Coordinates of C-alpha atoms and ligand atoms in Angstrom, one line a residue:
M9 CA 234.0 144.2 111.4
R10 CA 235.9 146.1 108.8
W11 CA 239.6 145.5 109.3
S12 CA 240.4 149.1 108.2
Q13 CA 238.3 150.3 111.2
F14 CA 239.4 147.7 113.7
Y15 CA 242.3 147.9 116.2
L16 CA 244.3 145.0 114.8
F17 CA 248.0 145.2 113.9
T18 CA 249.9 142.0 113.3
T19 CA 253.6 142.0 113.7
R20 CA 256.6 139.9 112.7
E21 CA 258.4 140.7 115.8
V22 CA 258.6 137.9 118.3
P23 CA 259.4 139.0 121.9
S24 CA 262.6 137.5 123.2
D25 CA 260.8 136.0 126.2
A26 CA 258.3 134.1 124.1
E27 CA 259.4 130.5 124.6
V28 CA 256.2 128.8 123.5
V29 CA 254.2 129.0 120.3
S30 CA 251.0 130.3 121.7
H31 CA 252.8 133.2 123.3
R32 CA 254.5 134.0 120.0
L33 CA 251.4 133.7 117.9
M34 CA 249.2 135.7 120.3
V35 CA 251.7 138.6 120.2
R36 CA 252.3 138.3 116.4
S37 CA 248.6 138.2 115.6
G38 CA 247.8 141.2 117.8
M39 CA 245.8 139.4 120.5
I40 CA 247.8 140.5 123.5
K41 CA 250.2 143.1 124.5
K42 CA 252.7 142.9 127.4
V43 CA 252.4 145.7 130.0
A44 CA 254.8 144.3 132.6
S45 CA 256.2 140.8 133.4
G46 CA 253.2 138.4 133.5
V47 CA 250.7 141.3 133.0
Y48 CA 249.0 141.7 129.6
S49 CA 246.4 143.8 127.9
M50 CA 243.9 141.7 125.9
L51 CA 243.7 143.5 122.6
P52 CA 240.4 143.5 120.7
L53 CA 241.1 140.4 118.7
G54 CA 242.2 138.4 121.8
W55 CA 239.2 139.8 123.8
R56 CA 236.8 138.4 121.3
S57 CA 238.1 134.8 121.9
V58 CA 237.9 135.4 125.7
R59 CA 234.3 136.5 125.3
K60 CA 233.5 133.4 123.3
L61 CA 235.0 131.2 125.9
E62 CA 233.3 133.0 128.7
A63 CA 229.9 132.5 127.0
I64 CA 230.5 128.8 126.8
V65 CA 231.6 128.7 130.4
R66 CA 228.5 130.7 131.6
R67 CA 226.1 128.5 129.6
E68 CA 227.5 125.2 130.9
L69 CA 227.8 126.4 134.5
E70 CA 224.3 127.7 134.6
E71 CA 223.2 124.4 133.1
A72 CA 224.9 122.8 136.1
G73 CA 223.0 125.0 138.5
A74 CA 225.8 127.5 139.3
I75 CA 224.8 131.1 140.0
E76 CA 227.0 134.1 138.8
L77 CA 228.2 136.9 141.1
S78 CA 231.2 139.2 141.2
M79 CA 233.6 139.7 144.1
P80 CA 236.3 142.3 144.5
T81 CA 239.9 141.8 143.5
I82 CA 241.1 143.5 146.6
Q83 CA 240.6 141.5 149.8
P84 CA 241.3 142.5 153.5
A85 CA 244.2 140.8 155.3
E86 CA 241.9 139.9 158.3
L87 CA 240.1 137.2 156.3
W88 CA 243.4 135.7 155.3
L89 CA 244.7 135.8 158.8
E90 CA 241.5 134.0 159.9
S91 CA 242.1 131.2 157.4
G92 CA 245.8 131.0 158.2
R93 CA 246.7 131.7 154.6
W94 CA 248.1 135.2 155.1
Q95 CA 251.3 133.4 156.1
A96 CA 250.9 130.1 154.3
Y97 CA 250.3 131.5 150.8
G98 CA 253.7 132.9 150.8
K99 CA 255.2 135.3 148.2
E100 CA 252.6 134.6 145.5
L101 CA 250.2 136.7 147.5
L102 CA 250.5 140.4 146.5
R103 CA 250.1 142.5 149.6
V104 CA 249.1 146.1 149.6
E105 CA 248.5 148.8 152.2
D106 CA 245.9 151.5 152.0
R107 CA 246.3 155.1 153.2
H108 CA 245.2 154.2 156.7
G109 CA 247.9 151.5 157.0
R110 CA 245.4 148.7 156.6
E111 CA 246.6 145.6 154.9
F112 CA 245.0 144.0 151.8
C113 CA 245.9 141.5 149.2
Y114 CA 245.1 141.3 145.5
A115 CA 242.9 138.2 145.1
P116 CA 244.7 135.0 143.9
T117 CA 241.5 133.1 144.7
A118 CA 238.4 133.8 146.7
E119 CA 237.7 131.1 149.3
E120 CA 238.1 133.5 152.2
V121 CA 235.8 136.3 150.8
I122 CA 233.0 133.9 149.8
T123 CA 233.1 132.0 153.0
D124 CA 232.9 135.3 154.9
M125 CA 229.9 136.3 152.8
V126 CA 228.1 133.0 153.3
R127 CA 228.7 132.8 157.1
H128 CA 226.8 136.1 157.5
D129 CA 224.0 135.2 155.1
V130 CA 223.2 131.6 155.6
R131 CA 221.9 130.0 158.9
S132 CA 220.0 126.9 158.1
Y133 CA 220.3 123.6 156.2
K134 CA 217.2 124.7 154.4
Q135 CA 219.2 127.4 152.6
L136 CA 221.7 124.9 151.3
P137 CA 223.2 123.8 148.9
F138 CA 224.2 126.4 146.4
N139 CA 227.1 126.9 144.0
L140 CA 228.3 130.5 143.1
F141 CA 230.7 131.5 140.4
Q142 CA 232.5 134.5 139.0
I143 CA 234.7 135.3 136.1
Q144 CA 237.2 137.7 137.6
T145 CA 240.8 138.9 137.5
K146 CA 243.2 137.2 139.8
F147 CA 246.8 138.1 140.7
R148 CA 249.5 135.6 141.8
D149 CA 253.0 136.9 142.0
E150 CA 254.3 133.8 140.2
I151 CA 258.0 133.2 140.7
R152 CA 258.5 132.6 137.0
P153 CA 255.7 134.3 135.0
R154 CA 256.1 132.9 131.4
F155 CA 254.5 131.6 128.3
G156 CA 252.3 134.7 127.9
L157 CA 248.8 134.1 129.2
M158 CA 249.7 130.5 130.2
R159 CA 251.4 131.5 133.4
G160 CA 250.7 135.2 134.0
R161 CA 250.7 137.1 137.2
E162 CA 247.5 138.9 136.5
F163 CA 245.0 136.5 134.8
L164 CA 241.3 135.9 134.3
M165 CA 239.9 132.9 136.1
K166 CA 236.4 131.4 136.5
D167 CA 236.1 130.4 140.1
A168 CA 233.2 128.7 141.7
Y169 CA 232.4 127.7 145.3
S170 CA 229.7 125.3 146.5
F171 CA 228.3 125.0 150.0
H172 CA 226.6 122.0 151.4
A173 CA 225.0 120.5 154.5
E174 CA 226.0 117.0 153.7
G175 CA 228.9 115.2 151.9
A176 CA 226.5 113.5 149.5
S177 CA 225.4 116.9 148.3
L178 CA 229.0 118.0 147.7
D179 CA 229.5 114.7 145.8
A180 CA 226.6 115.5 143.6
T181 CA 227.6 119.0 142.8
Y182 CA 231.2 117.9 142.3
E183 CA 230.0 115.4 139.7
A184 CA 227.8 118.0 138.0
M185 CA 230.7 120.4 137.8
R186 CA 233.0 117.7 136.5
A187 CA 230.5 117.0 133.8
A188 CA 230.1 120.7 133.0
Y189 CA 233.8 121.1 132.6
E190 CA 233.9 118.1 130.2
R191 CA 231.1 119.8 128.2
I192 CA 233.0 123.1 128.3
F193 CA 236.3 121.7 126.9
A194 CA 234.4 119.6 124.4
A195 CA 232.4 122.6 123.3
C196 CA 235.6 124.5 122.8
G197 CA 236.7 121.8 120.3
L198 CA 239.7 120.8 122.4
E199 CA 241.3 117.5 123.1
F200 CA 241.6 117.0 126.8
A201 CA 242.0 114.5 129.6
V202 CA 240.5 114.5 133.2
V203 CA 243.1 113.4 135.7
E204 CA 243.4 112.8 139.4
A205 CA 245.3 115.6 140.9
D206 CA 247.3 116.8 143.8
T207 CA 245.4 119.4 145.9
G208 CA 248.3 121.8 146.4
N209 CA 247.9 124.7 148.9
I210 CA 244.2 125.0 148.3
G211 CA 243.7 122.0 150.5
G212 CA 241.0 119.3 150.6
S213 CA 240.5 115.7 149.6
D214 CA 239.3 114.8 146.1
S215 CA 240.6 116.7 143.2
H216 CA 240.6 116.5 139.4
E217 CA 242.5 118.5 136.8
F218 CA 241.4 119.1 133.2
M219 CA 244.3 118.9 130.9
V220 CA 244.4 120.2 127.4
L221 CA 246.7 117.8 125.6
A222 CA 249.7 119.5 124.0
R223 CA 253.4 118.5 123.6
T224 CA 254.5 121.8 125.2
G225 CA 252.3 121.3 128.4
E226 CA 254.0 122.0 131.7
S227 CA 252.2 119.1 133.3
E228 CA 253.0 115.4 132.9
I229 CA 250.2 112.9 132.8
V230 CA 250.1 109.2 133.0
S231 CA 247.2 107.2 131.7
A232 CA 246.3 103.6 130.8
D233 CA 243.7 101.9 128.7
D234 CA 241.7 101.0 131.8
G235 CA 240.7 104.6 132.2
Y236 CA 243.1 105.5 134.9
A237 CA 244.7 108.9 134.4
A238 CA 246.6 111.1 136.8
N239 CA 249.0 113.9 137.1
T240 CA 252.4 112.4 137.6
E241 CA 252.6 114.6 140.8
K242 CA 250.0 112.3 142.3
A243 CA 249.9 109.1 140.2
V244 CA 249.6 105.9 142.1
I245 CA 251.5 103.0 140.5
G246 CA 250.5 99.3 140.6
A247 CA 252.8 96.7 142.0
L248 CA 256.2 96.7 140.2
A249 CA 257.6 93.3 139.2
A250 CA 260.3 92.6 141.8
P251 CA 263.8 92.6 140.2
A252 CA 265.8 89.4 140.2
P253 CA 267.4 89.0 143.7
G254 CA 271.2 89.2 144.0
A255 CA 273.1 86.0 144.9
P256 CA 272.2 84.8 148.4
Q257 CA 274.9 85.7 150.8
A258 CA 275.6 87.1 154.3
M259 CA 275.6 90.8 154.5
E260 CA 279.1 92.2 154.0
T261 CA 280.8 95.5 153.7
V262 CA 282.7 96.2 150.5
A263 CA 284.9 99.1 149.6
T264 CA 283.5 101.3 146.8
P265 CA 286.0 104.1 146.6
D266 CA 284.6 107.3 145.0
C267 CA 281.4 105.5 144.0
A268 CA 278.8 108.0 145.3
S269 CA 276.2 107.6 142.5
I270 CA 273.9 104.6 141.6
P271 CA 275.5 104.1 138.1
D272 CA 279.0 104.2 139.6
V273 CA 278.2 101.7 142.3
A274 CA 276.3 99.4 139.9
T275 CA 279.2 99.4 137.4
F276 CA 281.8 99.0 140.1
L277 CA 280.0 96.0 141.7
G278 CA 278.7 94.5 138.4
V279 CA 275.0 94.7 139.5
E280 CA 271.9 96.2 137.9
P281 CA 270.7 99.6 139.3
Q282 CA 267.4 98.0 140.4
Q283 CA 269.3 95.6 142.8
L284 CA 270.5 98.7 144.6
L285 CA 268.8 100.7 147.3
K286 CA 269.0 104.4 146.8
T287 CA 268.8 106.5 150.0
L288 CA 268.1 110.2 149.7
V289 CA 268.0 112.6 152.6
Y290 CA 265.4 115.4 152.7
T291 CA 264.8 118.3 155.0
S292 CA 262.0 120.8 155.4
E293 CA 260.9 123.6 157.6
T294 CA 260.5 121.2 160.5
E295 CA 264.3 120.5 160.2
E296 CA 263.7 116.8 160.7
L297 CA 265.9 114.7 158.4
V298 CA 264.0 112.1 156.4
A299 CA 265.9 109.3 154.6
V300 CA 263.9 107.9 151.7
A301 CA 265.0 104.5 150.5
I302 CA 263.8 103.7 147.0
R303 CA 264.8 101.2 144.3
G304 CA 268.0 102.3 142.6
D305 CA 266.6 102.8 139.2
R306 CA 263.7 104.9 140.3
D307 CA 263.0 108.5 141.4
V308 CA 261.3 110.1 144.3
N309 CA 258.1 112.0 143.6
E310 CA 258.8 115.0 145.9
I311 CA 255.2 116.3 145.8
K312 CA 253.9 112.9 147.2
L313 CA 256.6 113.1 149.8
Q314 CA 255.8 116.7 150.7
N315 CA 252.1 115.7 151.2
L316 CA 253.0 112.6 153.1
L317 CA 255.1 114.6 155.5
D318 CA 252.6 117.5 155.5
V319 CA 255.3 120.1 155.0
Q320 CA 255.5 123.2 152.8
H321 CA 259.2 123.4 151.9
L322 CA 260.9 120.2 151.0
S323 CA 264.4 119.9 149.7
L324 CA 267.4 117.5 149.6
A325 CA 269.5 118.1 152.7
D326 CA 272.9 119.8 152.2
A327 CA 276.0 117.6 152.3
D328 CA 277.3 119.1 155.5
V329 CA 274.0 118.7 157.3
V330 CA 273.8 115.0 156.2
A331 CA 277.4 114.3 157.2
R332 CA 276.9 116.0 160.6
E333 CA 273.6 114.3 161.5
T334 CA 274.2 110.8 160.1
G335 CA 278.0 110.6 160.3
A336 CA 278.1 109.5 156.6
P337 CA 278.6 111.4 153.4
I338 CA 275.9 111.7 150.8
G339 CA 276.1 108.8 148.4
F340 CA 276.9 106.3 151.1
I341 CA 273.8 106.5 153.3
G342 CA 271.8 103.3 153.8
P343 CA 269.2 101.9 156.2
V344 CA 271.5 99.6 158.2
G345 CA 272.6 101.4 161.3
L346 CA 271.2 104.7 160.0
R347 CA 271.2 107.4 162.6
G348 CA 270.1 111.1 162.7
A349 CA 267.3 110.6 160.2
R350 CA 263.8 109.0 160.0
L351 CA 263.7 106.2 157.5
L352 CA 260.9 105.8 155.0
V353 CA 261.0 102.9 152.5
D354 CA 259.2 103.4 149.2
H355 CA 257.1 100.4 148.1
S356 CA 259.4 99.9 145.1
A357 CA 262.2 98.9 147.5
K358 CA 260.4 96.7 149.9
D359 CA 260.6 93.5 147.8
L360 CA 264.3 93.8 147.2
A361 CA 266.4 90.9 148.4
H362 CA 270.1 90.5 148.7
F363 CA 270.5 94.1 147.7
V364 CA 273.2 96.7 147.8
C365 CA 273.0 99.9 149.9
G366 CA 275.2 102.5 151.4
A367 CA 277.1 101.4 154.5
N368 CA 276.8 104.8 156.3
E369 CA 280.6 105.4 156.0
A370 CA 282.7 106.9 153.3
D371 CA 283.7 104.8 150.3
A372 CA 281.8 101.7 151.5
H373 CA 278.6 99.8 150.6
L374 CA 276.9 96.8 152.0
V375 CA 276.0 93.8 149.7
G376 CA 273.7 90.9 150.3
V377 CA 271.3 93.0 152.5
N378 CA 267.9 91.7 153.4
W379 CA 264.9 93.4 155.0
G380 CA 264.1 91.7 158.3
R381 CA 267.3 89.7 158.5
D382 CA 269.7 92.6 158.5
V383 CA 267.6 95.6 159.1
E384 CA 264.0 96.4 160.0
L385 CA 261.8 97.3 157.1
G386 CA 260.1 100.0 159.2
E387 CA 257.8 102.5 157.6
T388 CA 256.8 101.8 154.0
V389 CA 255.4 104.6 151.9
D390 CA 254.4 105.5 148.3
V391 CA 256.6 108.2 147.1
L392 CA 257.4 106.7 143.7
L393 CA 257.5 108.9 140.6
A394 CA 255.5 107.4 137.8
D395 CA 257.4 106.4 134.6
E396 CA 256.4 105.3 131.1
G397 CA 255.3 101.7 131.1
D398 CA 254.6 101.5 134.9
P399 CA 251.5 99.3 135.8
S400 CA 248.2 101.1 136.3
P401 CA 246.9 100.8 139.9
R402 CA 243.5 99.7 138.4
S403 CA 244.4 96.8 136.2
G404 CA 248.2 96.7 135.9
A405 CA 247.9 97.8 132.2
P406 CA 251.0 99.8 131.2
M407 CA 250.7 103.5 131.6
R408 CA 251.7 106.1 129.0
K409 CA 253.2 109.5 129.6
T410 CA 251.8 112.5 127.8
R411 CA 251.9 116.2 128.4
G412 CA 249.1 118.6 129.1
I413 CA 248.2 122.1 130.1
E414 CA 246.2 122.4 133.3
T415 CA 243.3 124.6 132.3
G416 CA 240.8 123.5 135.0
H417 CA 241.0 122.2 138.6
I418 CA 238.2 121.1 140.8
F419 CA 238.4 120.3 144.5
K420 CA 236.4 118.9 147.3
L421 CA 237.4 121.2 150.1
G422 CA 235.5 119.7 152.9
T423 CA 235.3 122.0 156.0
K424 CA 238.8 123.5 155.8
Y425 CA 237.6 127.1 155.3
S426 CA 234.2 126.8 156.9
E427 CA 235.9 125.6 160.2
A428 CA 238.6 128.2 160.0
L429 CA 236.2 131.1 159.4
G430 CA 233.3 129.7 161.4
C431 CA 230.9 129.3 158.5
R432 CA 228.2 127.2 160.2
F433 CA 224.6 126.2 159.7
L434 CA 221.9 124.6 161.9
D435 CA 221.2 121.1 160.8
R436 CA 217.8 119.3 160.9
N437 CA 218.3 118.7 164.6
G438 CA 219.1 122.3 165.4
K439 CA 222.7 121.4 165.8
E440 CA 225.5 123.8 164.6
Q441 CA 227.7 122.3 161.9
P442 CA 230.5 123.7 159.6
M443 CA 229.4 123.8 156.0
I444 CA 231.0 121.4 153.5
M445 CA 232.6 123.1 150.5
G446 CA 233.8 122.5 147.0
C447 CA 235.7 124.8 144.7
Y448 CA 236.2 124.8 141.0
G449 CA 238.7 126.9 139.0
L450 CA 239.1 127.4 135.2
G451 CA 241.7 129.6 133.6
I452 CA 240.2 131.7 130.9
G453 CA 243.4 133.1 129.3
R454 CA 245.3 129.8 129.9
T455 CA 242.5 127.9 128.0
I456 CA 242.8 130.3 125.0
A457 CA 246.6 129.8 125.0
A458 CA 246.2 126.0 125.3
A459 CA 243.8 126.0 122.4
I460 CA 246.5 127.7 120.3
E461 CA 249.2 125.3 121.6
Q462 CA 247.0 122.5 120.4
N463 CA 245.9 124.1 117.1
H464 CA 248.5 125.8 115.0
D465 CA 250.9 125.3 112.1
D466 CA 254.1 127.0 110.9
D467 CA 252.1 129.9 109.5
G468 CA 249.9 130.7 112.4
I469 CA 246.8 129.8 114.5
V470 CA 244.3 127.2 113.3
W471 CA 241.3 128.2 115.6
P472 CA 238.8 125.6 116.6
T473 CA 235.7 127.6 115.5
P474 CA 234.1 127.9 119.0
L475 CA 237.0 130.0 120.2
A476 CA 237.9 131.8 117.0
P477 CA 237.7 135.6 117.3
F478 CA 235.8 135.6 114.0
E479 CA 234.2 132.7 112.2
L480 CA 234.7 134.1 108.7
L481 CA 237.4 136.2 107.0
L482 CA 236.1 138.0 103.9
V483 CA 239.1 139.3 101.9
A484 CA 238.8 142.0 99.2
L485 CA 242.1 141.1 97.4
N486 CA 242.3 144.1 95.1
P487 CA 240.6 146.9 97.0
Q488 CA 241.3 149.4 94.2
D489 CA 239.1 147.5 91.8
D490 CA 235.5 148.7 91.7
E491 CA 233.9 145.4 90.9
V492 CA 235.9 143.6 93.7
V493 CA 234.8 146.3 96.2
R494 CA 231.1 146.2 95.1
I495 CA 230.8 142.5 95.4
A496 CA 232.8 142.3 98.7
N497 CA 230.8 145.1 100.2
D498 CA 227.6 143.4 99.2
L499 CA 228.7 140.0 100.6
Y500 CA 229.8 141.7 103.9
A501 CA 226.4 143.3 104.3
R502 CA 224.7 140.0 103.7
F503 CA 226.9 138.0 106.1
K504 CA 226.3 140.6 108.8
S505 CA 222.6 140.4 108.4
A506 CA 222.8 136.6 108.5
G507 CA 224.4 137.0 111.9
V508 CA 227.8 135.7 110.8
D509 CA 230.8 136.8 112.9
V510 CA 232.8 138.2 109.9
L511 CA 236.0 140.1 109.7
F512 CA 236.2 142.0 106.4
D513 CA 239.8 142.6 105.2
D514 CA 239.1 145.8 103.2
R515 CA 242.6 147.2 103.9
R516 CA 244.7 148.7 101.1
E517 CA 247.4 146.1 101.4
R518 CA 249.1 143.7 98.9
P519 CA 247.5 140.3 98.5
G520 CA 250.7 138.7 99.9
V521 CA 250.3 140.6 103.2
K522 CA 246.6 139.8 103.4
F523 CA 247.2 136.0 102.9
K524 CA 250.0 136.0 105.5
D525 CA 247.9 137.8 108.0
A526 CA 244.9 135.5 107.3
D527 CA 247.0 132.5 108.0
L528 CA 248.5 134.1 111.1
I529 CA 245.2 135.1 112.8
G530 CA 243.7 131.7 111.8
V531 CA 240.0 132.5 111.2
P532 CA 238.5 129.1 110.3
V533 CA 236.7 130.0 107.0
R534 CA 238.1 132.3 104.4
L535 CA 236.3 133.8 101.3
V536 CA 238.5 135.7 98.9
V537 CA 237.1 138.2 96.3
G538 CA 239.8 138.8 93.7
K539 CA 239.9 140.5 90.4
K540 CA 241.3 137.5 88.6
G541 CA 238.6 135.1 89.8
L542 CA 235.8 137.5 89.2
G543 CA 236.8 137.6 85.5
D544 CA 235.3 134.0 85.5
G545 CA 232.5 134.8 87.9
K546 CA 234.3 132.9 90.7
L547 CA 235.3 133.5 94.4
E548 CA 237.8 131.4 96.4
L549 CA 236.5 129.6 99.5
S550 CA 238.9 127.8 101.8
L551 CA 239.3 126.4 105.4
R552 CA 242.2 127.5 107.5
A553 CA 242.6 123.9 108.6
D554 CA 243.5 122.4 105.2
R555 CA 243.8 125.6 103.0
E556 CA 242.4 123.7 100.0
K557 CA 241.0 126.3 97.6
H558 CA 237.5 125.8 96.2
L559 CA 236.4 128.0 93.4
I560 CA 232.7 128.9 93.8
D561 CA 230.2 130.9 91.8
V562 CA 229.5 134.4 93.0
D563 CA 225.8 133.7 93.1
A564 CA 226.4 130.6 95.3
A565 CA 228.8 132.4 97.7
L566 CA 226.5 133.1 100.5
E567 CA 225.0 129.6 100.6
R568 CA 228.3 127.8 100.2
T569 CA 230.0 129.9 102.8
M570 CA 227.2 129.3 105.3
T571 CA 227.5 125.5 104.7
A572 CA 231.2 125.7 105.4
L573 CA 230.6 127.7 108.6
R574 CA 228.1 125.2 109.9
A575 CA 230.3 122.1 109.1
Ligands
ATP18 P1 249.5 125.8 138.5 O1 249.8 124.5 139.1 O2 249.6 125.8 137.0 O3 250.2 126.9 139.1 P2 247.2 126.1 140.2 O4 247.1 124.7 140.7 O5 248.0 127.1 141.0 O6 247.9 126.0 138.8 P3 244.5 126.7 140.6 O7 244.8 127.4 141.9 O8 243.8 125.4 140.7 O9 245.8 126.6 139.8 O10 243.7 127.7 139.7 C1 242.7 127.3 138.8 C2 243.0 127.6 137.3 O11 243.5 128.9 137.1 C3 244.1 126.7 136.8 O12 243.6 125.4 136.4 C4 244.6 127.5 135.6 O13 243.8 127.2 134.5 C5 244.4 128.9 136.1 N1 245.7 129.5 136.5 C6 246.4 129.3 137.7 N2 247.5 130.0 137.8 C7 247.6 130.7 136.6 C8 248.5 131.6 136.1 N3 249.6 132.0 136.8 N4 248.2 132.2 134.8 C9 247.2 131.8 134.1 N5 246.2 130.9 134.6 C10 246.4 130.4 135.8
MG19 MG1 249.9 127.9 140.9

């Protein structure tokens, strides 16, 4: 491609909403253009990276036995009413009405549509299993679209759905897809982690996320040397060492005026925060109040709690609600004599002895409290938020926290959608059964953005070759010079016929502009034809990754460049 004939305009202007580097660099390098909040055009340069990623995805999914199809982006409301998600999906679902007043939605995902298709086409266990995928535009009316392609409203996703007669068959496909995803991210040249994940509102049992590691990632991951890795939303924590018990004593009420926070109470009473019991009161759409008791130095993982309670909208209860229902102000709630709320005790708090907790009255705490002796332990749960250094549930090895960008997510759905939509088959005994399903998502645009998040420097993108829009940038540094033009044109023709994906910067621009643009768009290998070098019969070959310049003979240019491209 000749740059002078390409649609590629770099810019120094950084949009004011571009908070992360991939967003800034994609705009500045002319890969994407914003059309509306969370809605982007993929410009020709960006589209080339998308097409490369799609090719890798197709190759590896087909290798895993998946079959490509394409489903519409507009879906009828009836199917979503059948699955129950017309209501449950909430405001992320963009709803539209046609001229006849019929309701539709713009596809955020396609479980309903594909399950509807399969329930009409497939009757017998003999037709199972199969795994279908598409690479198709999705729309989710995200509450906070941001970070460019990372969290758009309209975005490209590869989604796959598998259908099975037996659980073992789902397990096999799930493993094949997991391996395919690992091959995809490795083939993209990305550093990634596979973690145990929460299943969110898609539903189902087993689930893994694929995280491209990057400091700016929205997701927090914990991992240990024993191989355990999980999203902190879901992470299980091994047994915590019990804190030293307080001095043995009978339970007693003490005045703690104005001490409504853990640090205040700890300082006032001269104890460590981990000898305190923190009690938080939550509410949800069910309006039941739930008091969660957790060790004073630790935090509640609200996603775990939400899943445990099986509710959609969890939040801390307002002060007036807490006061009205329990008779005590926030900050002074505790398990002893608690009323108006269901008590759950996190496992971090069950080994506390002679501990301090709220007395369920203003400006008072209880000291010397013991489970069993002074209050029933009751329902113990795991709603602990993982922290740096916590023991892994596998071996107790300390866990580290890192950040990542969720680029892929795979789920064992089970029969959630097949039961709701009546997608059944006849088993070997002629008995009707709901099909067992899996689903597998991969964000195309988000993966491109994540690749940039992971691979850039102050001057621009440093593409991993597999996702680079071009493999080679050939620069004619002085396009007014006949000799430069002749040699550059000749090389361009030869690279093209050798099948190299080459961008030829033949623009009439100053060398400084060309070098700046070259760094910005980040093509992995650069070959510069300049008047000065040609005087000595030399060209300049460099890699974007280290920018070390190698002077090479004109005659050896093709061969040396090909070697650099293959490295
Ligand atoms: P998130 O938690 O980031 O909102 P999700 O759990 O809603 O993601 P899935 O429903 O599992 O995502 O979608 C599959 C994949 O689609 C994700 O792994 C991600 O790569 C991509 N994806 C999801 N939402 C967006 C979005 N708003 N913009 C770009 N890509 C997205
Ligand atoms: Mg989401």
